[in-house]
Amino acid sequence: MSTKLLLDVDPGNDDAIALFIALAADDIDVVGVTTVAGNTTVDNATQNTLSLLELVDRTDVPVAKGAHRPLADELEIAEHVHGPDGLPEVVRKDLSDPVTEPIDQHAVDFILEQADDHGDDLTIAALGPQTNIALALAKDPTLPNMVEDIYQMGGALKTTGNVTPQASFNFYVDSAAAARVIQDAHPKVVGLDVTEHVYVDTADIVALAEETAPLPTMAAILEFSIEEVRSKFGHNGGLASDAVVLADIVNDALSFEEAYVEIDTTGGPSNGATVYDEHGVYEKPPNCEVALEVDGDAYQRTVLDSLRTFVE
């Protein structure tokens, strides 16, 4: 039986790669995609999602637009990282303005409907700020009991953040939502401790760029981060953090450990920080699973094999 998967995204380069991996997998049925404000506005994220689906002829996948701002804070976007309107021009030139439209249903209602329809066959992968998932939990606190897994992409357990010294972007921009999901959903937390340690080698990206469409577009998405990866981490490759979640769903690329975690919501310099009780100081039962190790070979194999299915 195939895994039913709902993706909650804010495309964003790495969201795009994650989406392609999900669509390529034989044993995954993408029941829908919901969008959220994060890397760009929710309107842009929705248009980007529709364009990416049209690029690979998957207009059958419903798209539901979600939250346009965080629960409590002002919206901060990351177009300086991902490019104007959420995707770089080198990618956008290959994408058409979408002819399809999002469905006439809010993402929160769509999430709950899919959970009700598919039950414990459904996995939810929340790859952007956690606003939609937090709102869904507020509307129906039984959501975690209805589904198989909820992946929460974000956090920095033992490493530094990527937007402040302590916080990852997804948790920083809506810390209240991230805290709600960890408190109430017992998610699988996939943070920078694993996502910043796996890359797609530059040589493989160059090879993709020389193949038949749409692989050059996909290669351009991966290539966009090469210079940042080289200067920040000293590695010769492209980063696609959200794709790490999909590598686990498809190929069990991650190792998890039960843990108790809190998210700082104070609004100060540590806002969005992941407080990881590694040694059980709080003496509280685990409220999530945290990813601590990643199989780099499984990750790279998942990305490359998945993308190449679109020309077979």
mmCIF file of C-alpha atoms in Angstrom:
data_model
loop_
_atom_site.group_PDB
_atom_site.id
_atom_site.type_symbol
_atom_site.label_atom_id
_atom_site.label_comp_id
_atom_site.label_asym_id
_atom_site.label_seq_id
_atom_site.Cartn_x
_atom_site.Cartn_y
_atom_site.Cartn_z
ATOM 1 C CA MET A 1 0.000 0.000 0.000
ATOM 2 C CA SER A 2 1.331 3.431 -0.913
ATOM 3 C CA THR A 3 1.972 6.121 1.665
ATOM 4 C CA LYS A 4 -0.497 8.982 1.484
ATOM 5 C CA LEU A 5 1.483 12.215 1.756
ATOM 6 C CA LEU A 6 0.418 15.812 2.290
ATOM 7 C CA LEU A 7 3.111 18.457 1.795
ATOM 8 C CA ASP A 8 2.878 21.844 3.532
ATOM 9 C CA VAL A 9 5.335 24.143 1.735
ATOM 10 C CA ASP A 10 6.542 27.679 1.030
ATOM 11 C CA PRO A 11 8.514 27.362 -2.260
ATOM 12 C CA GLY A 12 11.451 28.145 -1.978
ATOM 13 C CA ASN A 13 14.132 26.184 -3.767
ATOM 14 C CA ASP A 14 14.413 23.255 -1.359
ATOM 15 C CA ASP A 15 10.615 22.914 -1.195
ATOM 16 C CA ALA A 16 10.663 22.463 -4.974
ATOM 17 C CA ILE A 17 13.159 19.587 -4.792
ATOM 18 C CA ALA A 18 11.165 17.971 -1.989
ATOM 19 C CA LEU A 19 8.002 18.242 -4.083
ATOM 20 C CA PHE A 20 9.677 16.593 -7.064
ATOM 21 C CA ILE A 21 10.955 13.717 -4.908
ATOM 22 C CA ALA A 22 7.484 13.084 -3.530
ATOM 23 C CA LEU A 23 5.918 13.109 -6.992
ATOM 24 C CA ALA A 24 8.573 10.749 -8.373
ATOM 25 C CA ALA A 25 8.210 8.027 -5.750
ATOM 26 C CA ASP A 26 6.259 4.969 -6.855
ATOM 27 C CA ASP A 27 5.079 4.172 -3.336
ATOM 28 C CA ILE A 28 3.934 7.690 -2.420
ATOM 29 C CA ASP A 29 0.550 9.144 -3.276
ATOM 30 C CA VAL A 30 0.648 12.924 -2.903
ATOM 31 C CA VAL A 31 -2.919 13.692 -1.833
ATOM 32 C CA GLY A 32 -2.357 17.426 -1.895
ATOM 33 C CA VAL A 33 -0.097 20.383 -1.240
ATOM 34 C CA THR A 34 -0.834 23.234 1.146
ATOM 35 C CA THR A 35 1.021 26.531 1.094
ATOM 36 C CA VAL A 36 2.116 28.895 3.834
ATOM 37 C CA ALA A 37 3.869 32.248 4.080
ATOM 38 C CA GLY A 38 7.576 31.813 4.785
ATOM 39 C CA ASN A 39 10.294 31.956 2.141
ATOM 40 C CA THR A 40 7.927 34.267 0.288
ATOM 41 C CA THR A 41 4.341 35.441 0.634
ATOM 42 C CA VAL A 42 1.620 32.812 0.602
ATOM 43 C CA ASP A 43 0.344 34.162 -2.723
ATOM 44 C CA ASN A 44 3.772 33.708 -4.307
ATOM 45 C CA ALA A 45 4.244 30.319 -2.648
ATOM 46 C CA THR A 46 0.923 29.167 -4.069
ATOM 47 C CA GLN A 47 1.717 30.387 -7.576
ATOM 48 C CA ASN A 48 5.162 28.789 -7.390
ATOM 49 C CA THR A 49 3.656 25.486 -6.301
ATOM 50 C CA LEU A 50 1.168 25.482 -9.174
ATOM 51 C CA SER A 51 3.935 26.334 -11.672
ATOM 52 C CA LEU A 52 6.182 23.554 -10.350
ATOM 53 C CA LEU A 53 3.366 21.028 -10.617
ATOM 54 C CA GLU A 54 2.649 22.149 -14.172
ATOM 55 C CA LEU A 55 6.358 21.789 -15.034
ATOM 56 C CA VAL A 56 6.099 18.041 -14.376
ATOM 57 C CA ASP A 57 2.516 17.601 -15.647
ATOM 58 C CA ARG A 58 0.976 16.953 -12.238
ATOM 59 C CA THR A 59 -1.949 19.333 -12.275
ATOM 60 C CA ASP A 60 -4.012 16.517 -10.764
ATOM 61 C CA VAL A 61 -2.536 17.326 -7.346
ATOM 62 C CA PRO A 62 -4.788 19.767 -5.444
ATOM 63 C CA VAL A 63 -3.193 22.885 -3.966
ATOM 64 C CA ALA A 64 -4.783 24.713 -1.015
ATOM 65 C CA LYS A 65 -3.596 28.181 0.032
ATOM 66 C CA GLY A 66 -3.039 28.659 3.742
ATOM 67 C CA ALA A 67 -1.871 31.174 6.316
ATOM 68 C CA HIS A 68 -0.674 34.527 4.996
ATOM 69 C CA ARG A 69 1.200 35.490 8.181
ATOM 70 C CA PRO A 70 2.547 33.980 11.420
ATOM 71 C CA LEU A 71 0.272 33.434 14.399
ATOM 72 C CA ALA A 72 1.550 36.407 16.380
ATOM 73 C CA ASP A 73 4.518 38.086 14.672
ATOM 74 C CA GLU A 74 4.952 40.212 11.586
ATOM 75 C CA LEU A 75 5.761 38.298 8.418
ATOM 76 C CA GLU A 76 9.458 37.988 7.580
ATOM 77 C CA ILE A 77 10.302 36.368 4.261
ATOM 78 C CA ALA A 78 13.552 34.969 2.822
ATOM 79 C CA GLU A 79 13.520 36.101 -0.790
ATOM 80 C CA HIS A 80 17.090 37.318 -0.272
ATOM 81 C CA VAL A 81 17.984 33.623 0.001
ATOM 82 C CA HIS A 82 15.619 32.011 -2.502
ATOM 83 C CA GLY A 83 15.246 34.724 -5.106
ATOM 84 C CA PRO A 84 12.545 37.220 -6.104
ATOM 85 C CA ASP A 85 9.058 35.938 -5.301
ATOM 86 C CA GLY A 86 10.611 32.822 -3.749
ATOM 87 C CA LEU A 87 12.495 31.361 -6.721
ATOM 88 C CA PRO A 88 15.597 32.665 -8.536
ATOM 89 C CA GLU A 89 15.286 34.182 -11.996
ATOM 90 C CA VAL A 90 17.389 31.370 -13.488
ATOM 91 C CA VAL A 91 14.611 28.987 -12.421
ATOM 92 C CA ARG A 92 11.633 31.261 -12.999
ATOM 93 C CA LYS A 93 12.515 31.742 -16.670
ATOM 94 C CA ASP A 94 11.696 28.059 -17.234
ATOM 95 C CA LEU A 95 8.350 28.240 -15.430
ATOM 96 C CA SER A 96 5.113 29.427 -16.957
ATOM 97 C CA ASP A 97 2.525 31.447 -15.121
ATOM 98 C CA PRO A 98 0.168 28.751 -13.870
ATOM 99 C CA VAL A 99 -3.093 28.144 -15.666
ATOM 100 C CA THR A 100 -4.400 26.056 -12.788
ATOM 101 C CA GLU A 101 -5.867 27.546 -9.627
ATOM 102 C CA PRO A 102 -5.748 26.576 -5.964
ATOM 103 C CA ILE A 103 -8.822 24.782 -4.715
ATOM 104 C CA ASP A 104 -11.559 26.791 -3.028
ATOM 105 C CA GLN A 105 -10.694 25.563 0.458
ATOM 106 C CA HIS A 106 -8.345 26.905 3.104
ATOM 107 C CA ALA A 107 -5.249 24.814 3.767
ATOM 108 C CA VAL A 108 -6.252 24.177 7.395
ATOM 109 C CA ASP A 109 -9.597 22.709 6.376
ATOM 110 C CA PHE A 110 -7.936 20.691 3.622
ATOM 111 C CA ILE A 111 -5.390 19.249 6.069
ATOM 112 C CA LEU A 112 -8.124 18.139 8.455
ATOM 113 C CA GLU A 113 -10.227 16.740 5.615
ATOM 114 C CA GLN A 114 -7.323 14.652 4.330
ATOM 115 C CA ALA A 115 -6.564 13.408 7.839
ATOM 116 C CA ASP A 116 -10.179 12.391 8.221
ATOM 117 C CA ASP A 117 -10.251 10.689 4.802
ATOM 118 C CA HIS A 118 -6.948 8.798 5.041
ATOM 119 C CA GLY A 119 -6.375 8.379 8.784
ATOM 120 C CA ASP A 120 -3.227 6.525 9.762
ATOM 121 C CA ASP A 121 -2.279 6.028 6.107
ATOM 122 C CA LEU A 122 -1.471 9.752 5.935
ATOM 123 C CA THR A 123 1.887 11.402 6.608
ATOM 124 C CA ILE A 124 2.123 15.194 6.814
ATOM 125 C CA ALA A 125 5.436 16.853 5.942
ATOM 126 C CA ALA A 126 5.465 20.483 7.099
ATOM 127 C CA LEU A 127 8.478 21.972 5.320
ATOM 128 C CA GLY A 128 7.963 25.676 6.012
ATOM 129 C CA PRO A 129 6.838 27.706 9.010
ATOM 130 C CA GLN A 130 4.427 25.617 11.044
ATOM 131 C CA THR A 131 1.495 28.037 10.928
ATOM 132 C CA ASN A 132 -0.963 25.853 9.025
ATOM 133 C CA ILE A 133 -0.294 22.824 11.214
ATOM 134 C CA ALA A 134 -0.661 24.869 14.410
ATOM 135 C CA LEU A 135 -3.974 26.277 13.177
ATOM 136 C CA ALA A 136 -5.154 22.788 12.279
ATOM 137 C CA LEU A 137 -4.265 21.609 15.802
ATOM 138 C CA ALA A 138 -6.194 24.516 17.287
ATOM 139 C CA LYS A 139 -9.238 23.565 15.243
ATOM 140 C CA ASP A 140 -8.944 19.817 15.907
ATOM 141 C CA PRO A 141 -6.489 18.747 18.639
ATOM 142 C CA THR A 142 -7.004 15.092 17.672
ATOM 143 C CA LEU A 143 -5.087 15.583 14.395
ATOM 144 C CA PRO A 144 -1.930 13.768 15.622
ATOM 145 C CA ASN A 145 -3.992 10.742 16.599
ATOM 146 C CA MET A 146 -5.588 10.587 13.161
ATOM 147 C CA VAL A 147 -2.407 10.406 11.040
ATOM 148 C CA GLU A 148 0.672 8.208 10.808
ATOM 149 C CA ASP A 149 3.377 10.893 11.161
ATOM 150 C CA ILE A 150 3.853 14.650 11.188
ATOM 151 C CA TYR A 151 7.307 15.801 10.070
ATOM 152 C CA GLN A 152 8.356 19.227 11.325
ATOM 153 C CA MET A 153 11.230 20.652 9.283
ATOM 154 C CA GLY A 154 13.139 23.164 11.394
ATOM 155 C CA GLY A 155 15.215 23.657 14.496
ATOM 156 C CA ALA A 156 18.842 23.615 15.528
ATOM 157 C CA LEU A 157 19.528 21.181 18.350
ATOM 158 C CA LYS A 158 23.307 21.112 18.754
ATOM 159 C CA THR A 159 24.312 23.451 15.961
ATOM 160 C CA THR A 160 23.892 27.153 15.261
ATOM 161 C CA GLY A 161 20.856 28.571 13.540
ATOM 162 C CA ASN A 162 20.668 29.967 10.032
ATOM 163 C CA VAL A 163 18.770 33.185 10.779
ATOM 164 C CA THR A 164 20.043 33.921 14.296
ATOM 165 C CA PRO A 165 22.847 32.203 16.232
ATOM 166 C CA GLN A 166 20.239 29.936 17.841
ATOM 167 C CA ALA A 167 17.231 29.675 15.546
ATOM 168 C CA SER A 168 16.415 28.171 12.172
ATOM 169 C CA PHE A 169 14.265 30.166 9.780
ATOM 170 C CA ASN A 170 11.106 28.059 9.983
ATOM 171 C CA PHE A 171 11.002 28.224 13.775
ATOM 172 C CA TYR A 172 12.155 31.835 14.065
ATOM 173 C CA VAL A 173 9.526 33.367 11.795
ATOM 174 C CA ASP A 174 6.637 31.671 13.621
ATOM 175 C CA SER A 175 7.979 30.475 16.947
ATOM 176 C CA ALA A 176 4.483 30.233 18.459
ATOM 177 C CA ALA A 177 3.382 27.821 15.744
ATOM 178 C CA ALA A 178 6.547 25.723 16.033
ATOM 179 C CA ALA A 179 6.032 25.504 19.801
ATOM 180 C CA ARG A 180 2.400 24.477 19.382
ATOM 181 C CA VAL A 181 3.281 21.655 16.986
ATOM 182 C CA ILE A 182 5.997 20.258 19.254
ATOM 183 C CA GLN A 183 3.801 20.530 22.332
ATOM 184 C CA ASP A 184 0.715 18.930 20.825
ATOM 185 C CA ALA A 185 1.653 16.799 17.801
ATOM 186 C CA HIS A 186 4.672 14.664 18.850
ATOM 187 C CA PRO A 187 6.300 15.403 15.473
ATOM 188 C CA LYS A 188 9.437 14.089 13.847
ATOM 189 C CA VAL A 189 11.709 17.147 14.041
ATOM 190 C CA VAL A 190 14.237 17.431 11.205
ATOM 191 C CA GLY A 191 16.581 20.346 11.814
ATOM 192 C CA LEU A 192 19.853 21.867 10.733
ATOM 193 C CA ASP A 193 21.831 19.232 12.629
ATOM 194 C CA VAL A 194 21.152 16.871 9.738
ATOM 195 C CA THR A 195 20.002 19.040 6.826
ATOM 196 C CA GLU A 196 23.226 21.074 6.654
ATOM 197 C CA HIS A 197 25.419 17.988 6.395
ATOM 198 C CA VAL A 198 24.179 16.472 3.137
ATOM 199 C CA TYR A 199 24.560 17.906 -0.342
ATOM 200 C CA VAL A 200 24.227 17.030 -3.988
ATOM 201 C CA ASP A 201 27.718 17.153 -5.468
ATOM 202 C CA THR A 202 28.364 19.921 -7.981
ATOM 203 C CA ALA A 203 29.472 17.412 -10.630
ATOM 204 C CA ASP A 204 26.127 15.654 -10.410
ATOM 205 C CA ILE A 205 24.275 18.966 -10.665
ATOM 206 C CA VAL A 206 26.274 19.857 -13.788
ATOM 207 C CA ALA A 207 25.365 16.468 -15.270
ATOM 208 C CA LEU A 208 21.678 17.073 -14.577
ATOM 209 C CA ALA A 209 21.897 20.439 -16.326
ATOM 210 C CA GLU A 210 23.037 18.717 -19.527
ATOM 211 C CA GLU A 211 20.095 16.320 -19.666
ATOM 212 C CA THR A 212 16.620 16.632 -21.168
ATOM 213 C CA ALA A 213 14.038 19.063 -19.780
ATOM 214 C CA PRO A 214 12.890 19.529 -17.070
ATOM 215 C CA LEU A 215 16.193 18.402 -15.494
ATOM 216 C CA PRO A 216 18.087 21.632 -16.342
ATOM 217 C CA THR A 217 15.475 23.584 -14.366
ATOM 218 C CA MET A 218 15.857 21.224 -11.427
ATOM 219 C CA ALA A 219 19.634 21.518 -11.700
ATOM 220 C CA ALA A 220 19.333 25.322 -11.592
ATOM 221 C CA ILE A 221 17.396 25.036 -8.321
ATOM 222 C CA LEU A 222 20.189 22.975 -6.773
ATOM 223 C CA GLU A 223 22.949 25.084 -8.317
ATOM 224 C CA PHE A 224 21.580 28.275 -6.782
ATOM 225 C CA SER A 225 22.999 27.350 -3.344
ATOM 226 C CA ILE A 226 26.442 26.112 -4.444
ATOM 227 C CA GLU A 227 28.327 29.319 -3.705
ATOM 228 C CA GLU A 228 26.727 29.687 -0.263
ATOM 229 C CA VAL A 229 27.542 26.070 0.570
ATOM 230 C CA ARG A 230 31.142 26.531 -0.525
ATOM 231 C CA SER A 231 31.652 29.734 1.475
ATOM 232 C CA LYS A 232 29.730 28.670 4.601
ATOM 233 C CA PHE A 233 30.507 24.967 4.855
ATOM 234 C CA GLY A 234 33.501 24.430 2.569
ATOM 235 C CA HIS A 235 31.663 21.769 0.563
ATOM 236 C CA ASN A 236 31.372 21.543 -3.210
ATOM 237 C CA GLY A 237 27.666 20.907 -3.661
ATOM 238 C CA GLY A 238 24.111 22.181 -3.528
ATOM 239 C CA LEU A 239 21.918 22.257 -0.448
ATOM 240 C CA ALA A 240 18.217 21.311 -0.427
ATOM 241 C CA SER A 241 17.273 21.059 3.231
ATOM 242 C CA ASP A 242 13.586 20.206 2.816
ATOM 243 C CA ALA A 243 14.533 17.282 0.593
ATOM 244 C CA VAL A 244 16.096 15.573 3.614
ATOM 245 C CA VAL A 245 12.616 14.966 4.999
ATOM 246 C CA LEU A 246 11.570 13.318 1.751
ATOM 247 C CA ALA A 247 14.745 11.230 1.700
ATOM 248 C CA ASP A 248 13.615 9.766 5.010
ATOM 249 C CA ILE A 249 10.055 9.171 3.867
ATOM 250 C CA VAL A 250 11.301 7.489 0.670
ATOM 251 C CA ASN A 251 14.533 5.807 1.788
ATOM 252 C CA ASP A 252 14.761 5.937 5.612
ATOM 253 C CA ALA A 253 17.718 8.322 5.474
ATOM 254 C CA LEU A 254 17.373 9.584 9.065
ATOM 255 C CA SER A 255 17.877 8.154 12.536
ATOM 256 C CA PHE A 256 15.592 9.542 15.246
ATOM 257 C CA GLU A 257 15.654 9.660 19.029
ATOM 258 C CA GLU A 258 12.783 10.403 21.403
ATOM 259 C CA ALA A 259 13.358 13.706 23.193
ATOM 260 C CA TYR A 260 11.787 16.554 25.105
ATOM 261 C CA VAL A 261 12.065 19.867 23.249
ATOM 262 C CA GLU A 262 10.758 23.387 23.789
ATOM 263 C CA ILE A 263 10.781 26.356 21.404
ATOM 264 C CA ASP A 264 11.672 29.779 22.758
ATOM 265 C CA THR A 265 8.797 32.170 22.055
ATOM 266 C CA THR A 266 10.014 35.154 24.089
ATOM 267 C CA GLY A 267 10.594 37.390 21.091
ATOM 268 C CA GLY A 268 14.123 38.286 22.213
ATOM 269 C CA PRO A 269 17.479 37.304 20.733
ATOM 270 C CA SER A 270 16.785 33.624 21.376
ATOM 271 C CA ASN A 271 13.323 33.665 19.787
ATOM 272 C CA GLY A 272 12.724 30.435 17.875
ATOM 273 C CA ALA A 273 15.627 28.628 19.507
ATOM 274 C CA THR A 274 15.263 24.875 19.963
ATOM 275 C CA VAL A 275 15.743 23.984 23.623
ATOM 276 C CA TYR A 276 16.757 20.322 23.349
ATOM 277 C CA ASP A 277 16.776 18.508 26.703
ATOM 278 C CA GLU A 278 19.472 16.087 25.626
ATOM 279 C CA HIS A 279 20.258 14.839 29.137
ATOM 280 C CA GLY A 280 16.764 14.833 30.629
ATOM 281 C CA VAL A 281 17.303 17.785 32.953
ATOM 282 C CA TYR A 282 13.592 18.662 32.923
ATOM 283 C CA GLU A 283 12.636 15.068 33.737
ATOM 284 C CA LYS A 284 9.714 15.366 31.339
ATOM 285 C CA PRO A 285 8.503 12.658 28.970
ATOM 286 C CA PRO A 286 9.483 13.009 25.287
ATOM 287 C CA ASN A 287 7.226 15.225 23.197
ATOM 288 C CA CYS A 288 8.836 14.572 19.802
ATOM 289 C CA GLU A 289 11.400 12.576 17.875
ATOM 290 C CA VAL A 290 14.520 14.437 16.793
ATOM 291 C CA ALA A 291 16.685 13.542 13.812
ATOM 292 C CA LEU A 292 20.309 13.157 14.893
ATOM 293 C CA GLU A 293 21.984 11.273 12.041
ATOM 294 C CA VAL A 294 21.575 11.266 8.270
ATOM 295 C CA ASP A 295 22.729 8.831 5.611
ATOM 296 C CA GLY A 296 24.344 11.124 3.039
ATOM 297 C CA ASP A 297 24.527 8.461 0.344
ATOM 298 C CA ALA A 298 20.825 7.640 0.721
ATOM 299 C CA TYR A 299 20.018 11.343 0.541
ATOM 300 C CA GLN A 300 21.992 12.034 -2.618
ATOM 301 C CA ARG A 301 20.725 8.847 -4.250
ATOM 302 C CA THR A 302 17.141 9.817 -3.436
ATOM 303 C CA VAL A 303 17.507 13.278 -4.951
ATOM 304 C CA LEU A 304 19.261 12.229 -8.157
ATOM 305 C CA ASP A 305 17.224 9.100 -8.830
ATOM 306 C CA SER A 306 13.973 10.951 -8.172
ATOM 307 C CA LEU A 307 14.740 13.863 -10.476
ATOM 308 C CA ARG A 308 15.820 11.591 -13.307
ATOM 309 C CA THR A 309 12.447 9.813 -13.304
ATOM 310 C CA PHE A 310 10.970 12.864 -15.003
ATOM 311 C CA VAL A 311 12.794 12.084 -18.278
ATOM 312 C CA GLU A 312 12.404 8.290 -18.287
#
